[in-house]
Amino acid sequence: LFRDINIRNLNFVNGINLGFDVSQPQLDGTTFHNMVVSGSQTANAWSSSGNWQKAIILGNGNFGDNYDHVLFNCSWSNCYYGLYCNASGFEILGGQPGSNGTDYYLAPGGQISIAGIQSQNSGQFIQGAGGSGVNTVAIRDSIYDTNYLISSSKWVTVTGGAASWLFDNVRCVTFSTGGISGLGVPLMYFDGQGNKENVTLINVSQMAPPSTGVTLTSGGSLVCIDYVQMNSSI
């Protein structure tokens, strides 16, 4: 149990590491409550080397014995990756990540649920690497607002593996409703690299229609319910 912890002004590479360097540590069901992990990377100039790489690491790439972690009201900022899930699974309820290169890196080894998040000024909300099998990932009741985007203009990027992705009541918008100069509007991208990605969007808002705003490259399914394309007047 980690409770009421504020990590800041430290030259860490990884803030909290539940991955370790051993083969398969038995580490299930850790609870994080009311935590903040703050690095010192500069927004829109994030570096994949040096300090402040990962705020929290769950899993070490081995599928087994590192699942079912739960986080309540936990946030991270100014790191290259915020929460880095590597063949693990977790549930998070509440949090305000900001100014990270990527808020959530997801290589799911089990079920993942992200809910009640308000992200500001990160370069990307979700970066996914699929998984060894079909896993379920749900993002609910969350907002991603930014003045920055990674160079590919994608606020969600999933590459490799296979998973079932649900976005329910999620809003993506730049602080400038016309998009970001030089990058345009944020997009969603799913590439199963030969494996089908199944994507369901329910009451999802972004500044592009499904035909151009959501890309599936591996023949998966896309279901949109109450999809909202925002414009300059919203």
C-alpha positions as a Python dict, from the first residue, in 0.01 Angstrom:
ca = {
    (1, 'L'): (0, 0, 0),
    (2, 'F'): (131, 344, -103),
    (3, 'R'): (-68, 631, 51),
    (4, 'D'): (-39, 1012, 63),
    (5, 'I'): (298, 1038, -113),
    (6, 'N'): (433, 1335, -310),
    (7, 'I'): (753, 1271, -509),
    (8, 'R'): (908, 1590, -645),
    (9, 'N'): (1243, 1766, -692),
    (10, 'L'): (1426, 1433, -718),
    (11, 'N'): (1656, 1323, -1000),
    (12, 'F'): (1487, 988, -1047),
    (13, 'V'): (1480, 788, -1368),
    (14, 'N'): (1182, 576, -1255),
    (15, 'G'): (975, 717, -971),
    (16, 'I'): (814, 394, -844),
    (17, 'N'): (916, 63, -1001),
    (18, 'L'): (694, -242, -957),
    (19, 'G'): (869, -416, -1244),
    (20, 'F'): (1204, -519, -1100),
    (21, 'D'): (1473, -702, -1293),
    (22, 'V'): (1400, -1057, -1183),
    (23, 'S'): (1215, -1313, -1394),
    (24, 'Q'): (867, -1326, -1243),
    (25, 'P'): (815, -1147, -913),
    (26, 'Q'): (494, -1235, -732),
    (27, 'L'): (343, -890, -701),
    (28, 'D'): (-33, -862, -730),
    (29, 'G'): (-291, -624, -592),
    (30, 'T'): (-82, -322, -489),
    (31, 'T'): (-291, -17, -394),
    (32, 'F'): (-187, 343, -459),
    (33, 'H'): (-390, 616, -288),
    (34, 'N'): (-359, 995, -320),
    (35, 'M'): (-18, 1018, -484),
    (36, 'V'): (168, 1264, -706),
    (37, 'V'): (492, 1187, -894),
    (38, 'S'): (650, 1496, -1053),
    (39, 'G'): (950, 1497, -1284),
    (40, 'S'): (1123, 1793, -1442),
    (41, 'Q'): (1106, 1730, -1816),
    (42, 'T'): (995, 2026, -2024),
    (43, 'A'): (660, 2000, -2197),
    (44, 'N'): (692, 1968, -2575),
    (45, 'A'): (1067, 1896, -2540),
    (46, 'W'): (1046, 1552, -2384),
    (47, 'S'): (1358, 1332, -2393),
    (48, 'S'): (1368, 950, -2394),
    (49, 'S'): (1704, 955, -2213),
    (50, 'G'): (1819, 1092, -1882),
    (51, 'N'): (1609, 1152, -1574),
    (52, 'W'): (1229, 1144, -1533),
    (53, 'Q'): (1157, 863, -1778),
    (54, 'K'): (871, 680, -1603),
    (55, 'A'): (664, 799, -1308),
    (56, 'I'): (523, 455, -1216),
    (57, 'I'): (611, 115, -1366),
    (58, 'L'): (378, -184, -1336),
    (59, 'G'): (514, -513, -1471),
    (60, 'N'): (844, -614, -1628),
    (61, 'G'): (728, -775, -1951),
    (62, 'N'): (661, -1121, -1811),
    (63, 'F'): (298, -1230, -1837),
    (64, 'G'): (208, -1354, -1490),
    (65, 'D'): (232, -1265, -1121),
    (66, 'N'): (202, -887, -1160),
    (67, 'Y'): (-166, -799, -1197),
    (68, 'D'): (-469, -630, -1044),
    (69, 'H'): (-315, -311, -912),
    (70, 'V'): (-553, -32, -807),
    (71, 'L'): (-488, 343, -803),
    (72, 'F'): (-710, 613, -649),
    (73, 'N'): (-656, 985, -720),
    (74, 'C'): (-300, 945, -849),
    (75, 'S'): (-127, 1186, -1086),
    (76, 'W'): (209, 1237, -1258),
    (77, 'S'): (367, 1519, -1450),
    (78, 'N'): (668, 1619, -1660),
    (79, 'C'): (790, 1264, -1726),
    (80, 'Y'): (849, 1093, -2059),
    (81, 'Y'): (593, 828, -1958),
    (82, 'G'): (342, 865, -1677),
    (83, 'L'): (206, 521, -1588),
    (84, 'Y'): (404, 253, -1775),
    (85, 'C'): (221, -83, -1779),
    (86, 'N'): (436, -365, -1917),
    (87, 'A'): (246, -698, -1930),
    (88, 'S'): (46, -604, -1622),
    (89, 'G'): (-307, -487, -1542),
    (90, 'F'): (-455, -214, -1326),
    (91, 'E'): (-756, 5, -1247),
    (92, 'I'): (-723, 379, -1187),
    (93, 'L'): (-1000, 607, -1064),
    (94, 'G'): (-934, 981, -1067),
    (95, 'G'): (-621, 1179, -1145),
    (96, 'Q'): (-483, 1485, -1322),
    (97, 'P'): (-174, 1391, -1525),
    (98, 'G'): (-10, 1673, -1714),
    (99, 'S'): (286, 1771, -1931),
    (100, 'N'): (401, 1412, -1986),
    (101, 'G'): (527, 1286, -2319),
    (102, 'T'): (268, 1007, -2285),
    (103, 'D'): (26, 979, -1993),
    (104, 'Y'): (-35, 602, -2019),
    (105, 'Y'): (183, 340, -2189),
    (106, 'L'): (-20, 18, -2209),
    (107, 'A'): (113, -327, -2294),
    (108, 'P'): (-172, -511, -2118),
    (109, 'G'): (-112, -844, -1957),
    (110, 'G'): (-460, -838, -1806),
    (111, 'Q'): (-762, -612, -1780),
    (112, 'I'): (-708, -236, -1764),
    (113, 'S'): (-958, 31, -1659),
    (114, 'I'): (-888, 407, -1666),
    (115, 'A'): (-1163, 639, -1540),
    (116, 'G'): (-1217, 993, -1418),
    (117, 'I'): (-896, 1140, -1566),
    (118, 'Q'): (-834, 1503, -1665),
    (119, 'S'): (-512, 1532, -1865),
    (120, 'Q'): (-359, 1864, -1968),
    (121, 'N'): (-72, 1950, -2201),
    (122, 'S'): (68, 1600, -2251),
    (123, 'G'): (197, 1496, -2591),
    (124, 'Q'): (-19, 1184, -2603),
    (125, 'F'): (-289, 1032, -2386),
    (126, 'I'): (-256, 660, -2467),
    (127, 'Q'): (29, 467, -2628),
    (128, 'G'): (-52, 98, -2659),
    (129, 'A'): (163, -197, -2753),
    (130, 'G'): (-112, -456, -2761),
    (131, 'G'): (-46, -778, -2570),
    (132, 'S'): (17, -1149, -2601),
    (133, 'G'): (-353, -1225, -2632),
    (134, 'V'): (-687, -1047, -2644),
    (135, 'N'): (-705, -821, -2339),
    (136, 'T'): (-966, -566, -2243),
    (137, 'V'): (-884, -197, -2205),
    (138, 'A'): (-1151, 56, -2102),
    (139, 'I'): (-1109, 434, -2083),
    (140, 'R'): (-1411, 612, -1933),
    (141, 'D'): (-1527, 956, -1822),
    (142, 'S'): (-1202, 1131, -1908),
    (143, 'I'): (-1078, 1449, -2079),
    (144, 'Y'): (-757, 1502, -2274),
    (145, 'D'): (-678, 1870, -2341),
    (146, 'T'): (-346, 1985, -2480),
    (147, 'N'): (-149, 2257, -2650),
    (148, 'Y'): (100, 1993, -2765),
    (149, 'L'): (96, 1669, -2963),
    (150, 'I'): (362, 1420, -3060),
    (151, 'S'): (474, 1472, -3419),
    (152, 'S'): (236, 1208, -3557),
    (153, 'S'): (-67, 1408, -3433),
    (154, 'K'): (-208, 1099, -3261),
    (155, 'W'): (-351, 1128, -2912),
    (156, 'V'): (-408, 750, -2908),
    (157, 'T'): (-157, 516, -3076),
    (158, 'V'): (-183, 138, -3050),
    (159, 'T'): (69, -79, -3234),
    (160, 'G'): (106, -458, -3218),
    (161, 'G'): (-72, -741, -3042),
    (162, 'A'): (-446, -754, -3004),
    (163, 'A'): (-693, -606, -2761),
    (164, 'S'): (-1051, -494, -2716),
    (165, 'W'): (-1056, -115, -2666),
    (166, 'L'): (-1350, 76, -2518),
    (167, 'F'): (-1364, 456, -2499),
    (168, 'D'): (-1678, 564, -2314),
    (169, 'N'): (-1762, 931, -2249),
    (170, 'V'): (-1415, 1055, -2343),
    (171, 'R'): (-1335, 1401, -2482),
    (172, 'C'): (-1025, 1501, -2674),
    (173, 'V'): (-968, 1861, -2769),
    (174, 'T'): (-678, 2100, -2806),
    (175, 'F'): (-696, 2424, -2613),
    (176, 'S'): (-715, 2584, -2956),
    (177, 'T'): (-1035, 2443, -3104),
    (178, 'G'): (-891, 2468, -3455),
    (179, 'G'): (-617, 2217, -3374),
    (180, 'I'): (-247, 2269, -3319),
    (181, 'S'): (-51, 2472, -3571),
    (182, 'G'): (162, 2246, -3789),
    (183, 'L'): (2, 1930, -3657),
    (184, 'G'): (-370, 1971, -3713),
    (185, 'V'): (-624, 1791, -3497),
    (186, 'P'): (-555, 1487, -3272),
    (187, 'L'): (-629, 1143, -3421),
    (188, 'M'): (-671, 782, -3300),
    (189, 'Y'): (-461, 505, -3459),
    (190, 'F'): (-483, 126, -3412),
    (191, 'D'): (-244, -115, -3587),
    (192, 'G'): (-268, -476, -3474),
    (193, 'Q'): (19, -572, -3708),
    (194, 'G'): (-183, -862, -3844),
    (195, 'N'): (-402, -901, -3534),
    (196, 'K'): (-746, -746, -3527),
    (197, 'E'): (-806, -454, -3293),
    (198, 'N'): (-1170, -420, -3184),
    (199, 'V'): (-1256, -60, -3096),
    (200, 'T'): (-1582, 76, -2950),
    (201, 'L'): (-1638, 449, -2907),
    (202, 'I'): (-1939, 562, -2700),
    (203, 'N'): (-2003, 936, -2662),
    (204, 'V'): (-1650, 1016, -2775),
    (205, 'S'): (-1574, 1374, -2881),
    (206, 'Q'): (-1286, 1479, -3104),
    (207, 'M'): (-1226, 1722, -3390),
    (208, 'A'): (-1244, 1476, -3680),
    (209, 'P'): (-1513, 1240, -3812),
    (210, 'P'): (-1467, 863, -3767),
    (211, 'S'): (-1363, 822, -4131),
    (212, 'T'): (-1049, 1028, -4079),
    (213, 'G'): (-1026, 1052, -3700),
    (214, 'V'): (-996, 677, -3632),
    (215, 'T'): (-766, 443, -3825),
    (216, 'L'): (-770, 62, -3800),
    (217, 'T'): (-511, -106, -4021),
    (218, 'S'): (-557, -477, -3947),
    (219, 'G'): (-917, -545, -4036),
    (220, 'G'): (-1059, -500, -3689),
    (221, 'S'): (-1402, -364, -3604),
    (222, 'L'): (-1496, -6, -3521),
    (223, 'V'): (-1828, 75, -3353),
    (224, 'C'): (-1926, 439, -3288),
    (225, 'I'): (-2227, 527, -3073),
    (226, 'D'): (-2321, 893, -3018),
    (227, 'Y'): (-1990, 1005, -3166),
    (228, 'V'): (-1940, 1383, -3158),
    (229, 'Q'): (-1726, 1570, -3410),
    (230, 'M'): (-1642, 1904, -3253),
    (231, 'N'): (-1578, 2216, -3458),
    (232, 'S'): (-1447, 2565, -3403),
    (233, 'S'): (-1770, 2675, -3237),
    (234, 'I'): (-1750, 2412, -2958),
}
